[in-house]
mmCIF file of C-alpha atoms in Angstrom:
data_model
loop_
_atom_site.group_PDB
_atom_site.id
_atom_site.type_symbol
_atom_site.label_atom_id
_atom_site.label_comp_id
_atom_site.label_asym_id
_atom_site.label_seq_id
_atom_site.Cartn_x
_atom_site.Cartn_y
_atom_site.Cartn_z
ATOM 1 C CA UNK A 1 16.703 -231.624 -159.045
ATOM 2 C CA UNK A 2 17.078 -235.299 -159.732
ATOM 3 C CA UNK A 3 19.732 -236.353 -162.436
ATOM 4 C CA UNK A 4 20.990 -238.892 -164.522
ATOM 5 C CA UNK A 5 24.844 -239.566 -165.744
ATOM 6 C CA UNK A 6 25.457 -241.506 -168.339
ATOM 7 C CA UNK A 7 28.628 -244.184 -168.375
ATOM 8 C CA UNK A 8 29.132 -244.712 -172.087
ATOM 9 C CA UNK A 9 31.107 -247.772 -172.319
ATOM 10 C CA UNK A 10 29.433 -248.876 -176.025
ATOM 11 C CA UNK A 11 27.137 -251.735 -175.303
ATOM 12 C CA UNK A 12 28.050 -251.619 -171.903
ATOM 13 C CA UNK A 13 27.057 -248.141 -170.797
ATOM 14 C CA UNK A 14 24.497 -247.709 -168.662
ATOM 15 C CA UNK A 15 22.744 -244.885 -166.828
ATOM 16 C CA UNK A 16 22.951 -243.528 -163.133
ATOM 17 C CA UNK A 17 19.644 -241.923 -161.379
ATOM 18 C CA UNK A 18 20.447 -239.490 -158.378
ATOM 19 C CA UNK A 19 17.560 -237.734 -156.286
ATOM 20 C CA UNK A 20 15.964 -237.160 -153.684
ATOM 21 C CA UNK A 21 12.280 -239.194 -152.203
ATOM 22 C CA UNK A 22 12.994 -240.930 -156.512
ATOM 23 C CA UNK A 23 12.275 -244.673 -155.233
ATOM 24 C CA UNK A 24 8.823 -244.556 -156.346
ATOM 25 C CA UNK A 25 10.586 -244.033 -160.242
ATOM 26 C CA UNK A 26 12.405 -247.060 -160.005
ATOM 27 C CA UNK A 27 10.120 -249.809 -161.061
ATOM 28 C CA UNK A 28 9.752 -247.770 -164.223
ATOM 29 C CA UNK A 29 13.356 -247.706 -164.790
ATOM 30 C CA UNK A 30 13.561 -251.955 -164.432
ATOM 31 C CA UNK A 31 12.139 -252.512 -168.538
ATOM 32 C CA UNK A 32 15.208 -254.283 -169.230
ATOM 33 C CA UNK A 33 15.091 -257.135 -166.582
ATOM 34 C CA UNK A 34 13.705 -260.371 -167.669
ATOM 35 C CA UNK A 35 10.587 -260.951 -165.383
ATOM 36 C CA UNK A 36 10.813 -265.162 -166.293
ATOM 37 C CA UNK A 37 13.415 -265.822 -164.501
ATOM 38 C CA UNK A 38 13.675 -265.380 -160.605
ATOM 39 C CA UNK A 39 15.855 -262.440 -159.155
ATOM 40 C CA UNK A 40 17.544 -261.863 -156.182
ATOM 41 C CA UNK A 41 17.951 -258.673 -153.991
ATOM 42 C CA UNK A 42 20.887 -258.904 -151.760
ATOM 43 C CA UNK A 43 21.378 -256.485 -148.675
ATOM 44 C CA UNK A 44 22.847 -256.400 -144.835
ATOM 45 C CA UNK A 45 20.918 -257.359 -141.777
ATOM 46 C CA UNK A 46 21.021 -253.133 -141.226
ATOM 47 C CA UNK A 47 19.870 -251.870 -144.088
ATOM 48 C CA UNK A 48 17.439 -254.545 -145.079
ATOM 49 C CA UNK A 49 15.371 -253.999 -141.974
ATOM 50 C CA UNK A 50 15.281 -250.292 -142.833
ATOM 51 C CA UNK A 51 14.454 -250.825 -146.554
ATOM 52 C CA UNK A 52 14.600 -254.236 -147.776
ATOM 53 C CA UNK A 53 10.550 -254.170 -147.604
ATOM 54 C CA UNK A 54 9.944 -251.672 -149.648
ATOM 55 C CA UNK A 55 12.742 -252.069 -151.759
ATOM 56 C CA UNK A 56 11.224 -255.578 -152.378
ATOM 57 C CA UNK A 57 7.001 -253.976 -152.884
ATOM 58 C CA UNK A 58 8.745 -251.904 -155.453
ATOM 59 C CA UNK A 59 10.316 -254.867 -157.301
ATOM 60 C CA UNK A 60 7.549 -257.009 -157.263
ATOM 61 C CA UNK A 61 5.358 -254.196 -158.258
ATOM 62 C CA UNK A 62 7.105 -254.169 -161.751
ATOM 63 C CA UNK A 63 6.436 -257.906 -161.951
ATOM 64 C CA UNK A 64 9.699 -259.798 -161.190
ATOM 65 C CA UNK A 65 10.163 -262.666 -158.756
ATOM 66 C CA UNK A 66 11.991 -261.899 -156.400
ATOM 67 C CA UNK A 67 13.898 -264.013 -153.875
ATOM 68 C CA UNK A 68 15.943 -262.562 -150.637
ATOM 69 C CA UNK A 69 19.715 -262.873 -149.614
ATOM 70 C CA UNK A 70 20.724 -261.240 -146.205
ATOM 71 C CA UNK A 71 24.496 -260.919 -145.528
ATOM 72 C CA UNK A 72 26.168 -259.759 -142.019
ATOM 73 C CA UNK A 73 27.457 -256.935 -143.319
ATOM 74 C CA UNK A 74 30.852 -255.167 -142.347
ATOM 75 C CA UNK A 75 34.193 -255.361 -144.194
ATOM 76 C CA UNK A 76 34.996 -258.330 -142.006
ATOM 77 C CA UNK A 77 31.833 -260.585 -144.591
ATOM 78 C CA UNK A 78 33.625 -259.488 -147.317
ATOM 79 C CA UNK A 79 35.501 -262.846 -147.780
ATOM 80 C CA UNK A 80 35.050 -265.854 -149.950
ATOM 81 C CA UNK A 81 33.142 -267.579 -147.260
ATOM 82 C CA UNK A 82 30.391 -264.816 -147.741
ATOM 83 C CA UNK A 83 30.416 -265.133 -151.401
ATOM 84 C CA UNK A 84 30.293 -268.976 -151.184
ATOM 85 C CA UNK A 85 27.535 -268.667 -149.214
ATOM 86 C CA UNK A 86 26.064 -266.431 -151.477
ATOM 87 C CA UNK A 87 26.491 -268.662 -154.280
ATOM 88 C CA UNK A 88 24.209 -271.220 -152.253
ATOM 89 C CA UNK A 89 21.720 -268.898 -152.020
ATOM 90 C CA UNK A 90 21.611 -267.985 -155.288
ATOM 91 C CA UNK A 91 21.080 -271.683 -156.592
ATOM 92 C CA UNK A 92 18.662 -272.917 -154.174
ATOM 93 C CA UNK A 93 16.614 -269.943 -154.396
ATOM 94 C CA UNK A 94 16.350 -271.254 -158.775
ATOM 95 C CA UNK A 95 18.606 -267.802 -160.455
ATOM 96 C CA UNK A 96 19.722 -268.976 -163.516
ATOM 97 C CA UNK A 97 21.379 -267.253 -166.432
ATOM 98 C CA UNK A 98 18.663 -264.934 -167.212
ATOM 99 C CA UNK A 99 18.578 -263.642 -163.609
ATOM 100 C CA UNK A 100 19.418 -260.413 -161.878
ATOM 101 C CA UNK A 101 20.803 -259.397 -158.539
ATOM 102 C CA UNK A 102 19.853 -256.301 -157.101
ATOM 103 C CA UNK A 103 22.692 -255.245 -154.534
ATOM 104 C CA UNK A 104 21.265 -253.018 -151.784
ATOM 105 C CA UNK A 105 23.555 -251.106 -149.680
ATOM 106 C CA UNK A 106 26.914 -250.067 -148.964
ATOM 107 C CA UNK A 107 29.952 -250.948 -150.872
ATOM 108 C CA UNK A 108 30.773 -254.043 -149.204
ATOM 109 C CA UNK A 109 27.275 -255.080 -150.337
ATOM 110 C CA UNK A 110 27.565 -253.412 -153.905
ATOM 111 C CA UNK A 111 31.191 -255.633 -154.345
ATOM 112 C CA UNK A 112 30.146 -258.935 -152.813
ATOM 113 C CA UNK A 113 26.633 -258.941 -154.864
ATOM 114 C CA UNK A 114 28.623 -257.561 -158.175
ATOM 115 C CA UNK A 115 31.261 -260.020 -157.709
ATOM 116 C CA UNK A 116 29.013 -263.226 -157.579
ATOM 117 C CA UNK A 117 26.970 -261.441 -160.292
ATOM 118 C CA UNK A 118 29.994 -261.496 -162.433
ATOM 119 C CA UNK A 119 30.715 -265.389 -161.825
ATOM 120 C CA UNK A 120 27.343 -266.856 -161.197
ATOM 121 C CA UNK A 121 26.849 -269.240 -164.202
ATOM 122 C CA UNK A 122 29.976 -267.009 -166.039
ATOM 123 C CA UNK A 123 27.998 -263.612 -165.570
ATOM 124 C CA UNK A 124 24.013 -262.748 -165.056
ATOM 125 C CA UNK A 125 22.602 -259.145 -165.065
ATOM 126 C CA UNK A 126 22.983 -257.127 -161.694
ATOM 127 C CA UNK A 127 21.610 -253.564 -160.294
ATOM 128 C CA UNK A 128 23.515 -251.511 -158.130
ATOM 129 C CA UNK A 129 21.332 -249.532 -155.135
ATOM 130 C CA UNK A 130 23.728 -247.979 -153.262
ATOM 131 C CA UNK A 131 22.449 -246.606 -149.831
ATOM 132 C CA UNK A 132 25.451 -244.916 -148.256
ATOM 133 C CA UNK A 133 27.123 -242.124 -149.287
ATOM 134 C CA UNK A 134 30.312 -244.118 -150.298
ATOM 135 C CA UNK A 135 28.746 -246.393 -152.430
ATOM 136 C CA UNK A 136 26.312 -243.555 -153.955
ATOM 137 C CA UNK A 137 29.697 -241.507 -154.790
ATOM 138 C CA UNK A 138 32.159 -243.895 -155.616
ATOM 139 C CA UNK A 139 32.112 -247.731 -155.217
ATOM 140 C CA UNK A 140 28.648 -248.444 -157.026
ATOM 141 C CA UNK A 141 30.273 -246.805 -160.518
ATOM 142 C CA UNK A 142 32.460 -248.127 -162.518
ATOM 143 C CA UNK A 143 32.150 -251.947 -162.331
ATOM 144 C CA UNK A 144 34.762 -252.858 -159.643
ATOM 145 C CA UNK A 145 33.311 -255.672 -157.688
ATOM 146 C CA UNK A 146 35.386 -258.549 -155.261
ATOM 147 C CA UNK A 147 36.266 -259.523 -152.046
ATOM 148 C CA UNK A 148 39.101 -259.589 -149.565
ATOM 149 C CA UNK A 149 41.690 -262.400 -148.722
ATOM 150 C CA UNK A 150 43.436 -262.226 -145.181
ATOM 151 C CA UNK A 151 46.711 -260.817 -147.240
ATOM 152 C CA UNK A 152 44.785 -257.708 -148.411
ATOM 153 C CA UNK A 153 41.616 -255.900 -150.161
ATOM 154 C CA UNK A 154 39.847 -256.931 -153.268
ATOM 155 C CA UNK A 155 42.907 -258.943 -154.278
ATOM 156 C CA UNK A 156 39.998 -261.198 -155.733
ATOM 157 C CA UNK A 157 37.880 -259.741 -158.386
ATOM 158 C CA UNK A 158 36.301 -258.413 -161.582
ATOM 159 C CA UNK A 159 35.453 -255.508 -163.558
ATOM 160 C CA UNK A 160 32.077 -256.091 -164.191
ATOM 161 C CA UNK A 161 29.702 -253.288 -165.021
ATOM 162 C CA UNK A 162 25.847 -253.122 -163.281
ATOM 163 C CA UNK A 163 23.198 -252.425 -165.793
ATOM 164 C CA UNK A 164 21.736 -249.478 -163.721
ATOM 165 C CA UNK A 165 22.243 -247.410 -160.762
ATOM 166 C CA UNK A 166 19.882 -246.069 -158.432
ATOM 167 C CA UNK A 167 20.919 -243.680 -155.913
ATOM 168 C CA UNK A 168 18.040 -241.716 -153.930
ATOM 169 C CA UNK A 169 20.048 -239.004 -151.257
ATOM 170 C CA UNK A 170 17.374 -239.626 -148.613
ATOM 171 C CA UNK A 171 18.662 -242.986 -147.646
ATOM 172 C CA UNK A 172 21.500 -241.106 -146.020
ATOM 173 C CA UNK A 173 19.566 -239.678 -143.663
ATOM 174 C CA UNK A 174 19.771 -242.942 -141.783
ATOM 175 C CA UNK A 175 23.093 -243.657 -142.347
ATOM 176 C CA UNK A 176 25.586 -243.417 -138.751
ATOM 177 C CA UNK A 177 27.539 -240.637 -138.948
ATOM 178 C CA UNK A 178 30.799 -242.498 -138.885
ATOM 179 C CA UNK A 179 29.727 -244.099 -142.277
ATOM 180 C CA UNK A 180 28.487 -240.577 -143.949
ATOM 181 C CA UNK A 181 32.120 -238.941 -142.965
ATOM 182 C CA UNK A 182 33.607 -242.526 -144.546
ATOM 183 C CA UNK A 183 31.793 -241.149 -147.955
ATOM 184 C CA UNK A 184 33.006 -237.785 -147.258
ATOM 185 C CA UNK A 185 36.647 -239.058 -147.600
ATOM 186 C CA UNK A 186 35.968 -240.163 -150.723
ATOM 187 C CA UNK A 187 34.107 -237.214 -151.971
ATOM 188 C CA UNK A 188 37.152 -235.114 -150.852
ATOM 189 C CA UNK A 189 39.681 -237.725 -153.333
ATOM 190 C CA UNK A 190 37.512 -236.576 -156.053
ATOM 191 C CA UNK A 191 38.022 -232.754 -155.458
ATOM 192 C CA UNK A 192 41.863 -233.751 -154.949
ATOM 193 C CA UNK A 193 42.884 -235.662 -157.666
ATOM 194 C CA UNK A 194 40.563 -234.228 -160.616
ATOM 195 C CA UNK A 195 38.358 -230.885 -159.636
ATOM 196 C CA UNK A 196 39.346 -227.628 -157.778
ATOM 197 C CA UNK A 197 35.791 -226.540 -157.929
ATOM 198 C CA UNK A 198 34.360 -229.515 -156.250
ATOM 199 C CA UNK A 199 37.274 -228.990 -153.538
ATOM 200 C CA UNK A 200 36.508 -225.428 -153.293
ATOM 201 C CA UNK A 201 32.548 -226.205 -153.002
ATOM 202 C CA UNK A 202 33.704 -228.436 -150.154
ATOM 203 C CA UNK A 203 35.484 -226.114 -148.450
ATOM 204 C CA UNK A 204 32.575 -223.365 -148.214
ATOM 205 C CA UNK A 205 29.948 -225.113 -147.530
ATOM 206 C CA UNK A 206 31.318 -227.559 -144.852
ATOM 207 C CA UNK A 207 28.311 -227.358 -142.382
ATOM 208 C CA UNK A 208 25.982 -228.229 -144.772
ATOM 209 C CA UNK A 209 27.277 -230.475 -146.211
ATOM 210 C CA UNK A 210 27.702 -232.261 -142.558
ATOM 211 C CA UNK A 211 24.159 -231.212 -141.742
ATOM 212 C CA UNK A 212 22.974 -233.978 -144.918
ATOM 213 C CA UNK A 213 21.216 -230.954 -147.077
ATOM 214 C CA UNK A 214 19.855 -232.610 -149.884
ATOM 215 C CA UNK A 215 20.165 -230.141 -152.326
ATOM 216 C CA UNK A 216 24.335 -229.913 -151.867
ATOM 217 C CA UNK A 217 24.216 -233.975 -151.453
ATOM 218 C CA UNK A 218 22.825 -234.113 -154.626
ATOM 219 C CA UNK A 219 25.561 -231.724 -156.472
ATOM 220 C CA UNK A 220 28.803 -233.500 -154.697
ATOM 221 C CA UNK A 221 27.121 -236.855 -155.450
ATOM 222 C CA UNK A 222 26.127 -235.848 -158.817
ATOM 223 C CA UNK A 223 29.593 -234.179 -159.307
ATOM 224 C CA UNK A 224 31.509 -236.818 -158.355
ATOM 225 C CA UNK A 225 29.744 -239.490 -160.683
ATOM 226 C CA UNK A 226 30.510 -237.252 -163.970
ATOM 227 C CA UNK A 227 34.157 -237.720 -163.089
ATOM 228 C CA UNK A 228 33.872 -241.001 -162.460
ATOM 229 C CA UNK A 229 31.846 -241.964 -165.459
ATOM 230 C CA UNK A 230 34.641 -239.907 -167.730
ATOM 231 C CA UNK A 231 37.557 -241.776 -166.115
ATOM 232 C CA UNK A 232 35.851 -245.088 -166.542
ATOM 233 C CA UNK A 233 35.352 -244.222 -169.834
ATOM 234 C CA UNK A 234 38.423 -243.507 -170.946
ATOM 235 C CA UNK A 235 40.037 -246.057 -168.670
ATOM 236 C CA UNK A 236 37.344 -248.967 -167.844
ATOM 237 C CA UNK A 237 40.066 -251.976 -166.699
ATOM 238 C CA UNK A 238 42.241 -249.355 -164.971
ATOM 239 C CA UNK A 239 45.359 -249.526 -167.109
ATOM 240 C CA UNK A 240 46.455 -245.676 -166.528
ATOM 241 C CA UNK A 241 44.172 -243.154 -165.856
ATOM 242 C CA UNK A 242 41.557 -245.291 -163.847
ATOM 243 C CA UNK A 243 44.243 -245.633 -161.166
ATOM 244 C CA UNK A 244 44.053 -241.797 -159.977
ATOM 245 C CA UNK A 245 41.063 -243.024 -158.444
ATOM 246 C CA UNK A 246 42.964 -244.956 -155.718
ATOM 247 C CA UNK A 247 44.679 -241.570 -154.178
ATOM 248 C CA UNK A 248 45.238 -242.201 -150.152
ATOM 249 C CA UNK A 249 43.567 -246.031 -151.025
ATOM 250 C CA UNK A 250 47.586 -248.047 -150.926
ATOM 251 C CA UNK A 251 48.396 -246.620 -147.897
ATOM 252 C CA UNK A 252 44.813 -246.912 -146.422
ATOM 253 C CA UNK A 253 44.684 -250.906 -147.162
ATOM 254 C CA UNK A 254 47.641 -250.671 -145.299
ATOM 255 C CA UNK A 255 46.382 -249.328 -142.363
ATOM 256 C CA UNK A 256 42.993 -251.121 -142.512
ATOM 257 C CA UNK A 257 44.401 -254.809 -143.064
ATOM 258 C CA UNK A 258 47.172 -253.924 -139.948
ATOM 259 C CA UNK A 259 44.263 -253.214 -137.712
ATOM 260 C CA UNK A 260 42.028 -256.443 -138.927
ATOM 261 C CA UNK A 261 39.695 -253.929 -140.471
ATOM 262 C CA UNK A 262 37.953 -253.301 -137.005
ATOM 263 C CA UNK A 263 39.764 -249.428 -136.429
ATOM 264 C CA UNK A 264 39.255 -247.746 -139.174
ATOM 265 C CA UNK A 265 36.410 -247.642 -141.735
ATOM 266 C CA UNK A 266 37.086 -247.597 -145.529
ATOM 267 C CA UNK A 267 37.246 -244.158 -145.614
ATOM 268 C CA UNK A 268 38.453 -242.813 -142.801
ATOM 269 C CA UNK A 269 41.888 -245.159 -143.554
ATOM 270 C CA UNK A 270 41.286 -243.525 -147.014
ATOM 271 C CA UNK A 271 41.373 -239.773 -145.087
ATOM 272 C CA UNK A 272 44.738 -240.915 -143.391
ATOM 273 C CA UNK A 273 46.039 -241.817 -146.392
ATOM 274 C CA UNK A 274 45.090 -238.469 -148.411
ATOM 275 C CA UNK A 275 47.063 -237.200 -145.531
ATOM 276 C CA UNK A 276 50.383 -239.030 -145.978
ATOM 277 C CA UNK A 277 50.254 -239.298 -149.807
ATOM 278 C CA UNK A 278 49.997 -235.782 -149.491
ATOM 279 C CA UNK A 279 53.053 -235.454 -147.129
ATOM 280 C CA UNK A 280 55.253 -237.504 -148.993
ATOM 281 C CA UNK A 281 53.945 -235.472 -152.265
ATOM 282 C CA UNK A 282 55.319 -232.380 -150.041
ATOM 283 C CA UNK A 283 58.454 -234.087 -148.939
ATOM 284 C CA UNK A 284 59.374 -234.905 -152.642
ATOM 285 C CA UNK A 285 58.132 -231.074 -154.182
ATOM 286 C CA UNK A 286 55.264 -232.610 -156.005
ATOM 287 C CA UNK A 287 53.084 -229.908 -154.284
ATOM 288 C CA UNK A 288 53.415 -226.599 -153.003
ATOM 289 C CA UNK A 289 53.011 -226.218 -148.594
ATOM 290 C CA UNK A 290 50.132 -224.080 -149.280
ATOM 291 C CA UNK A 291 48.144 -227.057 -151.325
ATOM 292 C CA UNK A 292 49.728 -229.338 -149.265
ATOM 293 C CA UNK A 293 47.754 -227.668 -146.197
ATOM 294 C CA UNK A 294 44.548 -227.153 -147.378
ATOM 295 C CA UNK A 295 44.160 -231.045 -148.381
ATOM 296 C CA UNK A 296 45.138 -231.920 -144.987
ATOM 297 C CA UNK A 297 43.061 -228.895 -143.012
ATOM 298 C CA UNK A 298 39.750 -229.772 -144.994
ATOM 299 C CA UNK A 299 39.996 -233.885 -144.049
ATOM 300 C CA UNK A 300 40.235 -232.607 -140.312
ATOM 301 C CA UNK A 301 37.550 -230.213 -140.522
ATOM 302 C CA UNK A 302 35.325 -232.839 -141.902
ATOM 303 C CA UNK A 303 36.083 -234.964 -138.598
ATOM 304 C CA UNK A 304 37.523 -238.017 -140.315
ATOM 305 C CA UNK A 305 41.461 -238.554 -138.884
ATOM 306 C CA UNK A 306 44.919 -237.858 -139.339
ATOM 307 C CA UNK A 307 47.024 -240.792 -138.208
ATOM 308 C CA UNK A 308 47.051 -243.961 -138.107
ATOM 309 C CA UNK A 309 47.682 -244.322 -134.218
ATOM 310 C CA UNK A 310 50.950 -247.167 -133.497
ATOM 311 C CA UNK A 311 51.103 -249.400 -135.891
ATOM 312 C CA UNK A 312 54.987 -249.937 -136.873
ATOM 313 C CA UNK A 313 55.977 -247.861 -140.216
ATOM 314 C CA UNK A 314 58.119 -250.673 -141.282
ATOM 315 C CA UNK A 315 54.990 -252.861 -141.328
ATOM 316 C CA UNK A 316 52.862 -250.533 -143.335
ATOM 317 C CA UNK A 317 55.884 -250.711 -145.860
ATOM 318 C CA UNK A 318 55.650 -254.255 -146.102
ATOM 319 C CA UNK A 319 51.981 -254.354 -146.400
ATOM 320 C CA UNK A 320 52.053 -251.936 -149.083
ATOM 321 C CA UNK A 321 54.414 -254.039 -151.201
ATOM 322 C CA UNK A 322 51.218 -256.465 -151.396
ATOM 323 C CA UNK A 323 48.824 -254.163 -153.468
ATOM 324 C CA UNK A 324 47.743 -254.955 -156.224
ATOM 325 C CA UNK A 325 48.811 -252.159 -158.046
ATOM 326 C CA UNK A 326 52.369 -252.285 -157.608
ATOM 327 C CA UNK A 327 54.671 -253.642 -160.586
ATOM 328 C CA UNK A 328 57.397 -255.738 -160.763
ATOM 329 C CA UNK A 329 57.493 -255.615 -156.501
ATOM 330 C CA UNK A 330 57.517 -251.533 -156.792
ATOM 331 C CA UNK A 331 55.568 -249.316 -154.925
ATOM 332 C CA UNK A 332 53.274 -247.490 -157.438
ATOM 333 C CA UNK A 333 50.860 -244.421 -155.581
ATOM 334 C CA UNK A 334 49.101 -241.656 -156.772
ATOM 335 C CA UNK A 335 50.311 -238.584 -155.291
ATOM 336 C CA UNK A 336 48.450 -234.581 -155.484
ATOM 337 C CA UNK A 337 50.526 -232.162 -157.496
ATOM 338 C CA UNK A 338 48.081 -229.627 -156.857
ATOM 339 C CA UNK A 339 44.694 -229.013 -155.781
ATOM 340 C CA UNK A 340 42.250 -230.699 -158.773
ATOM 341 C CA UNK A 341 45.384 -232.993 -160.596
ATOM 342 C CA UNK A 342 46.839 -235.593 -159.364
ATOM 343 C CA UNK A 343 49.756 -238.230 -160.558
ATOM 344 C CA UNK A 344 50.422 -242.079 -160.461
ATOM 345 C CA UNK A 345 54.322 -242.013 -159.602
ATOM 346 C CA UNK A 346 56.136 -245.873 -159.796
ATOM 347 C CA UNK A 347 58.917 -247.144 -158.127
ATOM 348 C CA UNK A 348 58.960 -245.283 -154.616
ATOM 349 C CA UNK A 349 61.992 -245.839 -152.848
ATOM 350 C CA UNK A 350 60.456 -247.722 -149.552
ATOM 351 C CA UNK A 351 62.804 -245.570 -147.280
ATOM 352 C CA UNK A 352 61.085 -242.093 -148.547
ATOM 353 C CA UNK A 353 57.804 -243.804 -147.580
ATOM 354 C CA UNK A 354 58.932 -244.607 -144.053
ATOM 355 C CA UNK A 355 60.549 -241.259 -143.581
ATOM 356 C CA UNK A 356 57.251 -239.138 -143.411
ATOM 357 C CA UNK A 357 55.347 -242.041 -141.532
ATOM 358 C CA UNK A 358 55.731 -240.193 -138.589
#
């Protein structure tokens, strides 16, 4: 049942690989990287003791040097220290411009590695090989890579596209539970803001899909790629369409950077925010009650959260004001109008936002 998406972005476009026990395919997939110049995988301290050796057997075996960089891992390494360090790394291990870095794990992993792969001698060829369920769904497509600043998320980066992605399901049968429902969030966005069916698959088969079954891991991971691959392509530097993609994400930064990113994971401050983009979609008639409802009923029955415990609303305001995506100092969010279509609405009056942050 293994598949492959395509991203066509012209000369950029590349192909994703999702299956299941598909690692032994990958060396045949690595043609394309130049085996004279040294390489560099890049991975946690977590998930390179669990499969940073044979990760690295299966690189060498298709002939490429390869040289080793372990980060800490955890949303609190993704800072410009990290990357600095990185950078180090990277030099005294001898990559040069002919090099590749092969980023192996989650997303923090994916964006650090990307990012440094985007700005390492002004760009060198990089691999994503996502092993959570977040970065097999989401943050390993599309090209987004950077880091955080103590101000907010990724407010330092680049769209720069991998060359491959490699995504076999059985990694996340390792993965802590906590981090699976984080990739769950995101799989629910996708079912929000672009597919009914997807939402509807989620909704009846719930204990399987918490149980890790392969065979539905593969479709909602599959799924969720072809809609990211067609909004990339349409939309690669996120001018309009792109930014659908961010549903629950403005007020989830929020409530992330407010808690020093030690609460919340990515995705469950994603969850929270599904919820109160959602409300405030309700409060304003965007979306019916009924919609409204089932949004908020399947993020609870997936066990990711609700609120965002006591953190001041007039706070989350003001750290919403710094996102990126905002214009001209205007809150800009993407809000459901039903289930499967979403909209990116400007200008939200900061009051309407503090009225349903209850």
């Amino acid at each position: 049942m293994n598949r492959v998406i395509n991203v066509d972005l012209g000369e950029q476009s590349y192909n994703i690989h999702i299956g299941k026990e598909c690692l032994p395919s990958l060396a045949g997939l690595l043609a394309g990287v130049p085996r004279g110049s040294r390489s560099i995988l890049v991975s946690d301290d977590i998930v390179f003791r669990l499969y940073g050796e044979q990760f690295y057997e299966i690189l060498q075996s298709a002939g490429l040097k390869i040289e080793v960089a372990v980060l800490a891992g955890g949303e609190s390494c993704k800072n410009l220290e990290t990357l600095g360090w990185l950078y180090e790394q990277m030099i005294s291990k001898g990559l040069d411009r002919q090099s590749t870095v092969f980023a192996l794990g989650g997303g923090v992993v994916g964006d650090i590695a990307g990012f440094a792969a985007a700005s390492f001698m002004r760009g060198i060829g990089y691999i994503q090989l996502p092993t959570s369920l977040l970065a097999q769904v989401d943050s390993s497509v599309g090209g987004k890579t950077g880091v955080n600043l103590s101000l907010g998320k990724n407010l330092v980066g680049a769209f720069y596209q991998p060359s491959l992605v490699f995504a076999d399901v059985n990694l996340l049968n390792t993965l802590a539970e906590k981090e699976y429902q984080t990739g769950l969030a995101e799989v629910i966005k996708y079912g929000v803001i672009w597919d009914s069916k997807l939402f509807d698959y989620l909704e009846t088969n719930i204990e399987s899909i918490k149980a890790r079954d392969m065979d539905c891991l593969i479709h909602i991971i599959s799924r969720c790629c072809e809609i990211k691959a067609e909004i990339v392509a349409q939309d690669e530097k996120e001018k309009g369409l792109r930014a659908l993609l961010n549903l629950g994400h403005t007020f989830g930064h929020a409530f992330e950077a407010l808690t020093e990113y030690k609460k919340f994971t990515h995705g469950q401050a994603v969850a929270i925010g599904m919820v109160y983009a959602t409300r405030l979609a309700a409060a304003t008639d965007m979306i019916n009650e009924q919609d409204a409802k089932r949004v908020t009923d399947l993020i609870k029955n997936y066990g990711l959260p609700l609120h965002y415990g006591d953190i001041r609303p007039s706070e989350i305001v003001a750290r919403m004001h710094l996102d990126k995506k905002n214009t001209g100092g205007k809150i800009t969010l993407v809000l459901p109008a039903a289930i499967g279509r979403s909209e990116i609405v400007g200008e939200i009056d900061p009051a309407q936002i503090e009225a349903i942050l209850i």
